[in-house]
Amino acid sequence: MTPTDILQAVTARLAGPVSPETAAGPGLGTGLAGTALALAVLADQDPGLRRAAHERLTEAVRAPGAMRGGGLYSGVAAVAFAARTMARAPGEYRGLLDALTPRVGESAAGRAAALRADLAAGAGLRAHTFDAVSGAAGLGRLLLALEPDGPALAGVLAALVELAAPSEPTEPTAPTEPAAPTGGPLPRWWTAGGPGLPGADPDHPRGHVNLGLAHGIPGPLALLALAWRQGVRVPGQDEAIEALALGLAAHRMPAGGWPMTVRVEDVEQGRPPADAPTRAAWCYGTPGAARSLFLAGTALGRDDWRAAAVTALADALAEPAGWHLSGAGLCHGTGGLLRITQRMAEDSGSADLAAHLPALAEATARDLAAALAADEPATLLEGTAGAALALHARTHPDAAAPDWDAFLLLA
């Protein structure tokens, strides 16, 4: 199958009868809002597909739980993100967005309050208070698009500034190379338990620091940087960007990339994790972390941070044996790696990164064809719909809705 054939097949599946995977709810990652968004992006100028996208959005609004709070990928925020991305003409979906925005603000205020409570308790954070998928960082990215001057976003940014405050004063360094292990106090953004687990984890008995863009500190760093670039600022935001960028860079491994997590014990002893699991994905690993550091460098004019991010990603791309990807999806598949690499290549002008794009597009197309043959779900985050958006962005660089990937905090 050619890339055009593959995109047409995914689009036809999205426009057809709603699958059981999406019929259950309005969500963005696996639900109707994600289907609507994907159809709208893939539609280009096709009025029929635009109508199909609108129908899916209407179904999402009517689905159980659509008006409930939560993170970016669920309920009211998922519907609002889809509607905001789908709007092409001035005023389109304005009434819906005006109704949803206050509810998104309430959810964000709740997450910011929960984050502050965790910080005050000092017993480790819960990822859903601050991360990109369920926490303040993801909701803040949506508010940056919906109501950038509103109090809800200001509250989120202020809470993330508190998150970045050092446990004790440190001398700033330039994160152009992996830092030598020094040990010391935990950052305020350490997480209780293990990654993805609400309770005790034998592999992380005292907790961990999370370095994944989906569930770790790169999410807050990306939001603070994106808001700064847009001129949306709160006191201490630039210092917070610097502190988080330095903290992220301090956990680069000697080989130059990022592990998924580091145990509390290893952080305190200043040692890299033994046999650190990693992957070249959006959710965890070097690509997502590098994108976050690159955005921070762009925000504060730090060319050394940008160069370090480009080098780290280029090194990861040069070692396919260490990618550890699964399928074509955006979360932990070839589609996510393609999208991040395209973003970084375009923004940095790196010929090295750009040289990897043809092969990444071929890999994504191959994995997408296999997923279609296996009748895998056409969902946004892990399924064929999101991978199709990454492939479409590569083959149609001038298509509408170029910032559809804002829900990944890539832009």
XYZ file of C-alpha atoms in Angstrom:
411
model
C 0.000 0.000 0.000
C 1.190 3.509 -0.795
C 0.979 6.248 1.871
C -2.007 7.673 -0.004
C -3.755 4.294 0.069
C -3.041 3.928 3.777
C -4.369 7.383 4.639
C -7.497 6.766 2.609
C -8.064 3.447 4.379
C -7.718 5.012 7.836
C -9.982 7.907 6.855
C -12.644 5.532 5.535
C -12.542 3.586 8.772
C -12.899 6.770 10.828
C -15.825 7.964 8.706
C -17.608 4.597 8.877
C -19.678 3.102 11.684
C -18.382 3.958 15.140
C -16.284 1.126 16.535
C -16.740 -0.346 20.028
C -13.408 1.205 21.035
C -14.743 4.731 20.518
C -18.445 4.273 21.192
C -17.913 4.114 24.933
C -17.008 7.737 25.580
C -16.067 11.232 24.478
C -12.334 10.973 25.146
C -9.456 12.234 23.063
C -7.047 9.323 23.197
C -9.535 6.529 22.536
C -12.938 8.176 22.167
C -15.202 10.187 19.926
C -13.413 13.508 20.373
C -10.226 11.928 19.064
C -12.085 10.489 16.077
C -13.583 13.890 15.282
C -10.203 15.603 15.478
C -8.493 13.009 13.276
C -11.212 13.183 10.640
C -11.077 16.969 10.565
C -7.305 17.004 10.046
C -7.369 14.280 7.399
C -10.339 15.864 5.619
C -8.369 18.769 4.143
C -10.935 20.310 1.773
C -13.360 17.358 1.556
C -16.804 18.666 2.678
C -18.102 15.152 3.213
C -15.361 14.291 5.667
C -15.812 17.611 7.416
C -19.462 16.691 7.946
C -18.432 13.300 9.289
C -16.030 14.989 11.716
C -18.806 17.306 12.892
C -21.108 14.323 13.432
C -18.491 12.625 15.588
C -18.012 15.791 17.609
C -21.777 16.018 18.119
C -21.782 12.405 19.332
C -18.911 13.221 21.674
C -20.840 16.133 23.205
C -23.800 13.829 23.832
C -21.764 10.913 25.188
C -21.908 10.038 28.903
C -19.229 11.932 30.799
C -18.700 14.599 28.153
C -19.298 17.442 30.612
C -17.274 15.972 33.452
C -13.955 17.397 34.535
C -10.665 15.545 34.360
C -7.470 15.780 32.383
C -6.908 16.848 28.808
C -7.764 13.441 27.393
C -11.150 12.993 29.065
C -14.529 14.626 29.373
C -14.996 18.307 28.795
C -11.348 19.050 27.977
C -11.228 16.370 25.285
C -14.341 17.756 23.599
C -13.027 21.316 23.846
C -9.654 20.412 22.378
C -11.268 18.678 19.430
C -13.650 21.584 18.778
C -10.873 24.149 19.018
C -8.680 22.211 16.556
C -11.582 21.627 14.160
C -12.594 25.293 13.994
C -11.376 26.753 10.697
C -13.547 29.835 10.145
C -13.895 32.726 12.626
C -16.624 31.932 15.103
C -16.905 28.247 14.219
C -17.826 26.221 17.336
C -17.700 29.482 19.279
C -20.858 28.786 21.241
C -19.672 25.328 22.232
C -16.230 26.570 23.214
C -17.676 29.456 25.236
C -19.737 26.938 27.174
C -16.875 24.498 27.713
C -14.037 26.868 28.573
C -15.213 27.685 32.134
C -15.534 23.971 32.842
C -11.990 23.381 31.585
C -10.862 26.212 33.854
C -12.513 24.534 36.840
C -10.737 21.281 36.079
C -7.419 23.074 35.765
C -7.930 24.918 39.044
C -8.657 21.606 40.728
C -5.468 20.075 39.376
C -3.413 23.105 40.435
C -4.865 22.927 43.946
C -4.112 19.202 44.167
C -0.548 19.829 42.985
C -0.033 22.482 45.643
C -1.395 20.098 48.267
C 1.062 17.409 47.190
C 3.919 19.898 47.295
C 2.927 21.005 50.784
C 2.742 17.418 52.020
C 6.245 16.689 50.716
C 5.600 12.971 50.286
C 5.944 12.854 46.511
C 3.600 13.975 43.768
C 0.794 12.110 42.101
C 1.374 12.235 38.351
C -2.227 13.148 37.575
C -1.805 16.467 39.358
C 0.878 17.818 37.037
C 1.427 15.717 33.907
C 0.464 16.181 30.248
C -2.157 13.434 29.991
C -4.191 13.914 33.161
C -2.725 16.868 34.994
C -2.179 20.584 35.047
C 0.287 20.663 32.143
C -2.163 19.218 29.627
C -5.083 21.329 30.779
C -2.862 24.386 30.756
C -1.961 23.737 27.118
C -5.640 23.742 26.199
C -6.251 26.950 28.164
C -3.308 28.558 26.373
C -5.328 28.096 23.189
C -8.780 28.863 24.605
C -8.258 31.612 27.178
C -4.592 32.607 27.414
C -5.233 35.688 29.526
C -7.641 33.994 31.917
C -7.119 33.355 35.628
C -7.259 29.573 35.267
C -4.129 29.412 33.120
C -2.362 31.887 35.377
C -3.134 29.606 38.316
C -1.734 26.581 36.513
C 1.451 28.401 35.541
C 1.911 29.693 39.107
C 1.535 26.169 40.496
C 4.106 24.843 38.034
C 6.488 27.635 39.040
C 6.169 26.370 42.628
C 6.833 22.852 41.353
C 10.127 24.038 39.883
C 11.391 25.755 43.026
C 14.672 24.153 44.140
C 14.856 22.186 47.361
C 17.928 24.270 48.125
C 19.938 26.848 46.136
C 22.133 25.440 43.371
C 24.596 26.918 40.932
C 23.161 26.983 37.386
C 25.041 25.076 34.707
C 24.638 24.756 30.965
C 22.969 21.475 29.947
C 25.002 21.000 26.793
C 26.453 17.668 27.911
C 25.214 14.950 30.260
C 25.869 16.156 33.797
C 28.324 14.374 36.058
C 26.468 12.629 38.893
C 26.618 14.706 42.040
C 23.755 13.515 44.204
C 21.873 15.845 46.467
C 18.320 16.681 47.448
C 15.344 15.467 45.484
C 13.653 17.954 43.173
C 10.173 18.960 44.264
C 8.774 17.080 41.269
C 9.663 13.590 42.443
C 6.764 11.151 42.202
C 5.536 8.743 44.835
C 5.278 5.068 43.906
C 6.161 3.739 40.493
C 5.312 5.015 37.016
C 1.660 4.422 36.226
C 0.956 2.876 39.611
C -1.084 4.503 42.399
C 0.548 2.613 45.251
C 3.778 0.958 46.336
C 6.037 -0.472 43.640
C 8.807 -2.939 44.540
C 10.966 -1.554 41.718
C 10.570 1.992 43.061
C 10.208 1.492 46.819
C 10.710 5.168 47.634
C 9.365 6.670 44.421
C 11.041 8.079 41.317
C 11.611 11.089 39.111
C 9.705 10.746 35.859
C 11.410 11.962 32.672
C 8.691 11.090 30.157
C 6.782 13.775 28.279
C 3.483 12.010 28.938
C 3.740 11.612 32.706
C 6.874 13.410 33.861
C 8.546 16.767 34.208
C 8.980 17.443 30.445
C 5.229 18.199 30.291
C 5.294 21.122 32.745
C 8.533 22.372 31.164
C 6.953 22.322 27.699
C 3.879 24.231 28.878
C 5.893 26.897 30.703
C 8.067 27.360 27.611
C 5.145 27.490 25.161
C 3.322 30.029 27.303
C 6.464 32.173 27.634
C 6.900 32.190 23.855
C 3.284 33.298 23.472
C 3.809 36.153 25.930
C 1.723 34.547 28.697
C 3.793 34.908 31.854
C 3.596 34.820 35.635
C 6.251 35.841 38.181
C 9.159 33.438 38.310
C 8.270 31.632 35.093
C 11.616 32.165 33.404
C 13.469 30.947 36.500
C 11.186 27.898 36.582
C 11.923 27.105 32.935
C 15.637 27.290 33.662
C 15.378 25.144 36.785
C 13.346 22.432 35.081
C 15.556 22.448 31.984
C 18.644 22.031 34.144
C 16.945 19.323 36.177
C 15.951 17.440 33.050
C 19.424 17.762 31.552
C 21.018 16.528 34.779
C 19.416 13.124 34.240
C 20.805 12.500 30.785
C 22.717 9.240 30.711
C 26.414 9.099 29.813
C 25.416 7.989 26.313
C 23.491 11.252 25.968
C 19.838 10.177 26.051
C 17.220 10.030 28.776
C 15.964 7.058 30.759
C 12.251 6.699 31.386
C 12.539 7.160 35.148
C 15.179 7.315 37.876
C 14.613 5.846 41.326
C 14.745 8.163 44.337
C 17.674 6.171 45.707
C 19.681 6.747 42.538
C 18.889 10.457 42.484
C 20.070 10.896 46.070
C 23.286 8.970 45.411
C 23.964 10.846 42.186
C 24.250 7.688 40.127
C 22.694 6.801 36.798
C 20.146 4.002 36.932
C 21.499 0.528 36.296
C 20.248 -0.919 32.995
C 17.856 1.989 32.635
C 14.834 1.112 30.491
C 14.262 3.622 27.736
C 12.569 3.986 24.372
C 12.585 6.449 21.502
C 8.983 7.490 21.995
C 6.734 10.426 22.764
C 5.530 9.086 26.091
C 8.920 8.092 27.488
C 12.481 8.403 26.329
C 14.773 10.772 24.523
C 12.482 12.201 21.782
C 9.859 13.635 24.141
C 12.431 14.894 26.627
C 14.511 16.438 23.848
C 11.495 18.261 22.427
C 10.749 19.745 25.841
C 14.344 20.940 26.284
C 14.296 22.384 22.763
C 11.122 24.376 23.534
C 12.753 25.714 26.706
C 15.798 26.793 24.742
C 13.603 28.528 22.176
C 11.664 30.334 24.908
C 14.710 31.705 26.715
C 17.035 32.080 23.734
C 19.386 29.340 24.880
C 21.016 27.984 21.733
C 23.052 25.532 23.829
C 19.874 23.863 25.087
C 18.469 23.666 21.577
C 21.699 22.179 20.249
C 21.813 19.640 23.089
C 18.248 18.573 22.308
C 18.942 18.166 18.588
C 22.112 16.158 19.281
C 20.314 13.869 21.741
C 17.529 13.152 19.269
C 19.961 12.609 16.402
C 21.943 10.149 18.514
C 18.765 8.256 19.391
C 17.697 8.081 15.754
C 21.076 6.666 14.789
C 20.509 3.612 17.039
C 17.276 1.889 15.933
C 18.082 -1.124 18.120
C 17.399 1.081 21.151
C 14.044 2.458 20.005
C 11.917 -0.236 21.687
C 8.778 0.995 19.931
C 5.479 -0.809 19.597
C 3.310 -0.396 16.507
C 2.550 2.768 14.584
C 0.862 4.925 17.234
C 1.739 8.359 18.515
C 2.268 7.316 22.118
C 4.986 4.683 21.837
C 5.126 3.839 18.146
C 6.818 4.977 14.971
C 4.166 7.646 14.336
C 5.153 9.547 17.460
C 8.842 9.375 16.610
C 8.102 10.603 13.082
C 6.078 13.552 14.342
C 8.648 14.674 16.906
C 11.490 14.349 14.414
C 9.606 16.361 11.808
C 8.849 19.098 14.347
C 12.452 19.226 15.514
C 13.879 19.151 11.989
C 11.644 22.000 10.837
C 12.214 24.153 13.911
C 15.962 23.612 14.153
C 16.859 23.441 10.470
C 18.939 20.343 11.247
C 19.879 18.500 8.063
C 20.825 15.497 10.201
C 17.306 15.176 11.602
C 15.694 15.863 8.238
C 17.695 13.040 6.689
C 15.881 10.543 8.939
C 12.390 11.614 7.876
C 12.008 9.489 4.710
C 12.902 6.284 6.546
C 10.681 7.181 9.506
C 7.765 7.853 7.177
C 8.348 4.494 5.493
C 8.438 2.748 8.872
C 5.234 4.446 9.983
C 3.503 3.538 6.717
C 4.648 -0.062 7.049
C 3.438 -0.295 10.658
C 0.157 1.386 9.714
C -0.444 -1.092 6.900
C 0.144 -3.952 9.328
C -2.234 -2.405 11.868
C -4.924 -2.013 9.222
C -4.497 -5.629 8.139
C -4.873 -6.692 11.773
C -7.962 -4.477 12.180
C -6.413 -2.591 15.082
C -8.435 0.274 16.630
C -8.579 3.590 14.763
C -7.938 5.619 17.915
C -5.909 8.788 18.297
C -3.186 8.219 20.862
C -2.156 4.598 20.372
C -4.118 3.521 17.276
C -4.115 4.045 13.550
C -5.794 7.476 13.589
C -2.918 9.232 15.334
C -0.292 7.462 13.255
C -2.178 8.539 10.130
C -1.991 12.164 11.299
C 1.787 11.875 11.648
C 2.087 10.357 8.178
C -0.311 12.946 6.752
C 1.755 15.773 8.255
C 4.830 14.378 6.534
C 3.156 13.933 3.138
C 1.020 17.111 3.340
C 3.251 19.697 5.064
C 0.963 22.590 4.102
C -2.288 21.001 5.308
C -4.694 22.827 7.591
C -4.597 22.458 11.398
C -0.798 22.242 11.661
C -0.965 22.408 15.469
C -3.156 19.340 15.968
C -0.276 17.868 17.964
C -0.695 20.415 20.739
C -2.397 17.676 22.753
C 1.053 16.020 22.832
C 2.593 19.332 24.027
C 4.878 19.305 21.003
C 3.695 22.787 19.983
